[in-house]
PDB file of C-alpha atoms in Angstrom:
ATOM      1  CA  UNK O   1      43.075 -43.816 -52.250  1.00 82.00           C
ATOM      2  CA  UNK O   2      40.559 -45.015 -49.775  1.00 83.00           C
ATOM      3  CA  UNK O   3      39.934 -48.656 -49.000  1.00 89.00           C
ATOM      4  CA  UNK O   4      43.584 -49.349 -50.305  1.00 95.00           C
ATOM      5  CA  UNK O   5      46.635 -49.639 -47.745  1.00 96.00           C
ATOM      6  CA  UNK O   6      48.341 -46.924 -46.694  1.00 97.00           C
ATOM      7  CA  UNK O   7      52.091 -46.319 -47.147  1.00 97.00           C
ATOM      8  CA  UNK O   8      54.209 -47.512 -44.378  1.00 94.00           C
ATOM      9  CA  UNK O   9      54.866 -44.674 -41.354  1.00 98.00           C
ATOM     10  CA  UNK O  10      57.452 -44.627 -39.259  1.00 97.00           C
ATOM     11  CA  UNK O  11      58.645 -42.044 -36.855  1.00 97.00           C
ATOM     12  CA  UNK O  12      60.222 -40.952 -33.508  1.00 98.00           C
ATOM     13  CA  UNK O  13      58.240 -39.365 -30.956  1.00 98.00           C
ATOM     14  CA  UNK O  14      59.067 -36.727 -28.632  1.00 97.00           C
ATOM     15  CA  UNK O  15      58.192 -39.233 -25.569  1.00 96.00           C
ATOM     16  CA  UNK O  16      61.149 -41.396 -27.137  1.00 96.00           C
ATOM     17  CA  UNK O  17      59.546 -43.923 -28.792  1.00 96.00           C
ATOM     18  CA  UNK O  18      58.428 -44.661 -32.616  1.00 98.00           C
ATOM     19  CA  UNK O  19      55.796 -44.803 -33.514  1.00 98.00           C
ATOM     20  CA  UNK O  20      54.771 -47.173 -36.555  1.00 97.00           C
ATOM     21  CA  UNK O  21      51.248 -47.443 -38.240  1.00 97.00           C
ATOM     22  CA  UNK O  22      51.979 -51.222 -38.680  1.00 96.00           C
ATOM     23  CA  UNK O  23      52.110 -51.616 -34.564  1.00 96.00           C
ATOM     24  CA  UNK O  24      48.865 -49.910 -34.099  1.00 95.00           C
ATOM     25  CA  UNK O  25      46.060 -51.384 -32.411  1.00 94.00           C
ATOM     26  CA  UNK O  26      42.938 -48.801 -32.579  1.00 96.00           C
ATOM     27  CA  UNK O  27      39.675 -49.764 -31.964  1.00 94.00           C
ATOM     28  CA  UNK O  28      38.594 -47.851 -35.215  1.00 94.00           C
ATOM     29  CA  UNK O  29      40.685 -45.766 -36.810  1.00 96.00           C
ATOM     30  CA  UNK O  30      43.980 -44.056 -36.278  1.00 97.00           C
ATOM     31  CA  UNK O  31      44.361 -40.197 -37.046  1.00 98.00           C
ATOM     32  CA  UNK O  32      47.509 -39.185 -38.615  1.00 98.00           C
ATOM     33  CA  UNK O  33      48.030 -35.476 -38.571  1.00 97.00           C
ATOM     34  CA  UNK O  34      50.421 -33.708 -40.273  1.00 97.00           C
ATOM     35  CA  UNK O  35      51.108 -30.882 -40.375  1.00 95.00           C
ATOM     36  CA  UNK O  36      53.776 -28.027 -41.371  1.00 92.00           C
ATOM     37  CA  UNK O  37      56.097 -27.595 -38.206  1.00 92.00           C
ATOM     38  CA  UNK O  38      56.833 -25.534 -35.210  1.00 92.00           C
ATOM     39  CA  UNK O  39      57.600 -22.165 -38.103  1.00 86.00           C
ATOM     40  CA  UNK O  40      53.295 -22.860 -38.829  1.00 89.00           C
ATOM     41  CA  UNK O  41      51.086 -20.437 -36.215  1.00 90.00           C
ATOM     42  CA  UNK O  42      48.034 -22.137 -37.335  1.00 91.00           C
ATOM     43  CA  UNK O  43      49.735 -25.535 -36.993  1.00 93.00           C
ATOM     44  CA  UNK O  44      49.796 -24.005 -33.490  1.00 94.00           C
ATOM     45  CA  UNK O  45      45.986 -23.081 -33.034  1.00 94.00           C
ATOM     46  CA  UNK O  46      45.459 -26.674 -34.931  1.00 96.00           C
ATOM     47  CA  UNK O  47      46.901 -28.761 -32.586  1.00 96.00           C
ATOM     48  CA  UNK O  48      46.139 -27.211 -29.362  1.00 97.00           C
ATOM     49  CA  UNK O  49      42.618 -27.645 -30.501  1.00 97.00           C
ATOM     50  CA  UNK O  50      43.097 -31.497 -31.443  1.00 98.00           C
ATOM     51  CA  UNK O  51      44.770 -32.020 -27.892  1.00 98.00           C
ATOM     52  CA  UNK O  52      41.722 -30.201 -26.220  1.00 98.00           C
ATOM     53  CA  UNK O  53      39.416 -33.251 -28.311  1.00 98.00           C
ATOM     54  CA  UNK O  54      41.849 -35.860 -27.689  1.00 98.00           C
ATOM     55  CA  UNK O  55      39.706 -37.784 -25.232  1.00 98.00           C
ATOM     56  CA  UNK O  56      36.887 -37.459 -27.641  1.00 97.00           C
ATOM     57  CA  UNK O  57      38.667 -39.093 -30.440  1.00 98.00           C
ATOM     58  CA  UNK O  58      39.722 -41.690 -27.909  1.00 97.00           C
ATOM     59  CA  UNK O  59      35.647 -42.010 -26.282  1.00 95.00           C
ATOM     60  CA  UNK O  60      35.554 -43.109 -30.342  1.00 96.00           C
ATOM     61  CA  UNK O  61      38.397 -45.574 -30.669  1.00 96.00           C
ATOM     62  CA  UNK O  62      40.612 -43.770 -32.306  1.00 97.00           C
ATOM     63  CA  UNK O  63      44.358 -43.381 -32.207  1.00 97.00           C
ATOM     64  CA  UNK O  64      45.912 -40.350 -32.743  1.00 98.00           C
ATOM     65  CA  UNK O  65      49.556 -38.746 -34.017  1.00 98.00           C
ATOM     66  CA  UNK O  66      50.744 -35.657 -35.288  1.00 98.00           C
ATOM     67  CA  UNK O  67      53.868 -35.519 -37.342  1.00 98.00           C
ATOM     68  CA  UNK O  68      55.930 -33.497 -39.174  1.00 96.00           C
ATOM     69  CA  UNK O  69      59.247 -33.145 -41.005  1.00 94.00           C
ATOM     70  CA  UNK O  70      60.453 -30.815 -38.340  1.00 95.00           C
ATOM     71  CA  UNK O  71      63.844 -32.067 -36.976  1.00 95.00           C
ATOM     72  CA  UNK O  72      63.835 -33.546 -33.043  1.00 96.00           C
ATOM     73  CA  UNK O  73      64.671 -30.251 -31.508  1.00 95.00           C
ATOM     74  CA  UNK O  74      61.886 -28.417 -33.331  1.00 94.00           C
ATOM     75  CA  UNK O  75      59.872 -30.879 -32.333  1.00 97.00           C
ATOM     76  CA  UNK O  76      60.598 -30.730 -28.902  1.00 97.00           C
ATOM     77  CA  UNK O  77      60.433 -27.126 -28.601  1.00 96.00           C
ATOM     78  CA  UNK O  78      56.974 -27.181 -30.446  1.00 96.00           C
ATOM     79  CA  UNK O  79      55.803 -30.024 -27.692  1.00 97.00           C
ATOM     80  CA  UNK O  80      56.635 -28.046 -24.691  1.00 96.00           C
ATOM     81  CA  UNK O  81      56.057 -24.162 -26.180  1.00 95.00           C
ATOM     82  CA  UNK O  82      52.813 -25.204 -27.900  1.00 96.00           C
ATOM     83  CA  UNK O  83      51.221 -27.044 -24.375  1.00 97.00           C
ATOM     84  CA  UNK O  84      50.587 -30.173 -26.108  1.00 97.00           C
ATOM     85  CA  UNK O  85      50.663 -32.841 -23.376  1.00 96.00           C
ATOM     86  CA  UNK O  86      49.174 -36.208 -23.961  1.00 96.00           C
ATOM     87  CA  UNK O  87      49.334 -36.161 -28.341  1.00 97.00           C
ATOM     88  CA  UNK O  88      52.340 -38.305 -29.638  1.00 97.00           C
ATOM     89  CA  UNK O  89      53.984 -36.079 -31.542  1.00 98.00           C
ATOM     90  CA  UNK O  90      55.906 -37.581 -34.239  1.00 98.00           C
ATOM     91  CA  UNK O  91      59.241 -36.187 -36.166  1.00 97.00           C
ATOM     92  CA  UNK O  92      61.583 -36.421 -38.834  1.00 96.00           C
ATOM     93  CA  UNK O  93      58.568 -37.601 -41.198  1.00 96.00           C
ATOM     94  CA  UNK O  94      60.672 -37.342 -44.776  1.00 95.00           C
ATOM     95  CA  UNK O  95      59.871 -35.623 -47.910  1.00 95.00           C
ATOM     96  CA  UNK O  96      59.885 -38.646 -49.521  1.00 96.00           C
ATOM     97  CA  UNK O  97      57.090 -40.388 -46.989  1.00 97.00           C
ATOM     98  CA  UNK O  98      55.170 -37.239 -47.118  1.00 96.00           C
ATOM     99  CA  UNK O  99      55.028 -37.308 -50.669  1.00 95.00           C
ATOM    100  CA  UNK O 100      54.003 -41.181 -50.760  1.00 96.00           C
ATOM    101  CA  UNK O 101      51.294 -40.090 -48.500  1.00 97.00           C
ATOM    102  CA  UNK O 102      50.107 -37.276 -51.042  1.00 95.00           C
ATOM    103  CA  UNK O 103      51.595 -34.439 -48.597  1.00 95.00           C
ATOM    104  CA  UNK O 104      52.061 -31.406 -51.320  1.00 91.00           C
ATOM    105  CA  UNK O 105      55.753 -29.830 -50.157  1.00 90.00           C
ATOM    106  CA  UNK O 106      56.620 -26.571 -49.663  1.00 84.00           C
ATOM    107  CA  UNK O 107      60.274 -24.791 -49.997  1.00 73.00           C
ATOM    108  CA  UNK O 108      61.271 -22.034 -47.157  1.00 69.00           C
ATOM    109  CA  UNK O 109      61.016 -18.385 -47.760  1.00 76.00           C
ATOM    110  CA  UNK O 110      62.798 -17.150 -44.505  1.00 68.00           C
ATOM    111  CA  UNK O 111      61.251 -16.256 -41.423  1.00 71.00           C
ATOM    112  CA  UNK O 112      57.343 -16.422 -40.868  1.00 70.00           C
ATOM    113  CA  UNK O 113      55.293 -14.043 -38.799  1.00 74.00           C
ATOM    114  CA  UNK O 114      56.218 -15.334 -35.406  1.00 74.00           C
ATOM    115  CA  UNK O 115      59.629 -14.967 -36.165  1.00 75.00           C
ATOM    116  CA  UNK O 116      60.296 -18.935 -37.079  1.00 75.00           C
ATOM    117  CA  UNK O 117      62.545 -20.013 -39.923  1.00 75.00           C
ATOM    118  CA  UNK O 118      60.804 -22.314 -42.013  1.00 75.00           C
ATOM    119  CA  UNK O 119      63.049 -25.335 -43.083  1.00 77.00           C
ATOM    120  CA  UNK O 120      64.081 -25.859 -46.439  1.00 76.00           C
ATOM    121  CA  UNK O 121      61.658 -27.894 -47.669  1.00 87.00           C
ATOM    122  CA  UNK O 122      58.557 -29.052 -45.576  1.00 86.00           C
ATOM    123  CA  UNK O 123      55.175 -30.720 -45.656  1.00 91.00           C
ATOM    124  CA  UNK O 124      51.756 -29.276 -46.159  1.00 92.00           C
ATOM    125  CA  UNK O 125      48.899 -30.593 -43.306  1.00 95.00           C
ATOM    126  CA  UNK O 126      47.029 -33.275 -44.090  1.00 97.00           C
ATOM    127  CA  UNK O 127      44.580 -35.621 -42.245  1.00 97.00           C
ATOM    128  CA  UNK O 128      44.434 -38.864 -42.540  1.00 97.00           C
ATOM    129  CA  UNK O 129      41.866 -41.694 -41.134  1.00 97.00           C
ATOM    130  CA  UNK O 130      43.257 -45.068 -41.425  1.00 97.00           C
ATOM    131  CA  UNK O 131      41.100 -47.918 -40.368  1.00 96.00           C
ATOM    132  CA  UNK O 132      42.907 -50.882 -38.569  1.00 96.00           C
ATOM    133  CA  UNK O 133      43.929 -52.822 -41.160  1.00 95.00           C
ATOM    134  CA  UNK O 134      45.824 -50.246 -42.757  1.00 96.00           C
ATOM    135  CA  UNK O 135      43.806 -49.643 -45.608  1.00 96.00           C
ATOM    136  CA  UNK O 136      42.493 -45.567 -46.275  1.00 97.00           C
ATOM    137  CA  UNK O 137      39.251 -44.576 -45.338  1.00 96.00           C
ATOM    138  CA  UNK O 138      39.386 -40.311 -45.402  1.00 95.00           C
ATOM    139  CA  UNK O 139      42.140 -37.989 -45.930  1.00 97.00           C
ATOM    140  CA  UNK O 140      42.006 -34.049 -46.350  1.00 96.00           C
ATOM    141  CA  UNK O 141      45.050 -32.516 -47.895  1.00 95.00           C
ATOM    142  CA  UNK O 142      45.925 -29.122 -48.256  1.00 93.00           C
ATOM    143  CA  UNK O 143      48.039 -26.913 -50.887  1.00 88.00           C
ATOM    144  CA  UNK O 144      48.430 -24.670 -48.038  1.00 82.00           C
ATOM    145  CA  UNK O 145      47.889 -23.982 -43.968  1.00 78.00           C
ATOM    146  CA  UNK O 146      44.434 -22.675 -44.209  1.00 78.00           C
ATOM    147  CA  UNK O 147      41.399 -24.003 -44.952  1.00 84.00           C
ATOM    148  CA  UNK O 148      41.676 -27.392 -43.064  1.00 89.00           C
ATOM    149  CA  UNK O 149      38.506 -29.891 -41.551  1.00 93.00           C
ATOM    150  CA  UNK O 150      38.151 -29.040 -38.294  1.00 93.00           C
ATOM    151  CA  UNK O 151      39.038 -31.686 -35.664  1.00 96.00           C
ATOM    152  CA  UNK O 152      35.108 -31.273 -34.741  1.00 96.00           C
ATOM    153  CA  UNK O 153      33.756 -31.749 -37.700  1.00 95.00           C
ATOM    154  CA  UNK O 154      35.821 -34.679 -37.967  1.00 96.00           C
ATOM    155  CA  UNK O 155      34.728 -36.291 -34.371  1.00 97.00           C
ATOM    156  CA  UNK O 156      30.852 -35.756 -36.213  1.00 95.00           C
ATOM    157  CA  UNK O 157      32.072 -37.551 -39.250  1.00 93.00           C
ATOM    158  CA  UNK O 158      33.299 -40.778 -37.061  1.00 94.00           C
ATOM    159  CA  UNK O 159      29.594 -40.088 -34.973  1.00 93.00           C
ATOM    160  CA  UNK O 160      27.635 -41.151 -38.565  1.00 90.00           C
ATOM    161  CA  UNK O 161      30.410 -43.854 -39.344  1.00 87.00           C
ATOM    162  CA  UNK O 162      30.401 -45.473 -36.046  1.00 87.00           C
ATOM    163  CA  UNK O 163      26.547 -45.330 -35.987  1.00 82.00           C
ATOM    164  CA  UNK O 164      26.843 -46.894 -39.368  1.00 76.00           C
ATOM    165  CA  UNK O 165      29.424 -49.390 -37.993  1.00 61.00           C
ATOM    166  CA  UNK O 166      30.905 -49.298 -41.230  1.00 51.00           C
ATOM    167  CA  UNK O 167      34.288 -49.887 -39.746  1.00 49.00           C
ATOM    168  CA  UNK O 168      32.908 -53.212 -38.675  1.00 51.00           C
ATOM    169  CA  UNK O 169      31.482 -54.235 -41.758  1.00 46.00           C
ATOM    170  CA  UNK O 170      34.776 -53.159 -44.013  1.00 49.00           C
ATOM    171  CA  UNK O 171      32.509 -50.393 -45.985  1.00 46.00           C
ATOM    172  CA  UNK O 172      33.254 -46.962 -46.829  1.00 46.00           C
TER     173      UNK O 172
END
């Protein structure tokens, strides 16, 4: 619910580290992206085109991480097959932290149409803008893959709110 804190978020990244919300120190806003896993092709599409706008969501002061419930090796198999240098890419997110966050979850039905078995349960994408002290300001989730905000429609949403400064001011 915006303007009230976020659940706590805590994963490992394919670079090694974790990553967790509580650490962060954006400017703004940090983008939390999740998303279905390496079985998604739109996933794919998705987040190639959020790592092509990465520098504009940092120009903006915002930090950025894409997670899902895929296991390690997906993950890093997704990082390297997908080209998606420079986005910490966070796994292992649980059902139970997806569902805290509002993620709807899906059950597997086999293979999908690039040949990837989807896991037995998994998230459905979501975006979420959190400002700095934790608390919600936007989130977009979907039922299903399709259908999501584009990452720049997004940067023109953060254009107005920057403008605004509402960040600054603690408004929505």
């Amino acid at each position: 619910m915006p303007r009230h804190p976020v659940p706590d978020l805590a994963v490992a990244t394919v670079d090694g580290s974790l990553w967790r919300l509580a650490d962060r120190r954006p400017e703004r806003f940090t983008l939390v992206v999740a998303y279905r896993g390496r079985h998604c092709p739109i996933c794919r599409a998705y987040l190639q085109e959020l790592v092509r706008l990465l520098p504009e969501f940092s120009a903006r002061g915002v930090d950025v991480l894409a997670v899902s419930a895929d296991d390690e090796a997906r993950a890093r198999d997704t990082h390297r097959e997908w080209r998606l240098e420079g986005l910490a890419l966070g796994y292992g997110l649980s059902i139970a932290t997806g569902r805290a966050w509002g993620l709807y979850v899906s059950t597997g039905r086999g293979a999908t149409s690039i040949g990837i078995e989807e896991p037995a349960l998994f998230t459905e994408p979501g975006l979420f803008l959190v400002r700095p002290d934790g608390t919600l300001y936007w989130a977009a989730i979907q039922t299903m893959p399709f259908a999501r905000p584009g990452f720049a429609d997004v940067l023109k949403a953060l254009d107005f709110v920057i403008a605004k400064d509402y960040p600054a001011r603690g408004e929505a």
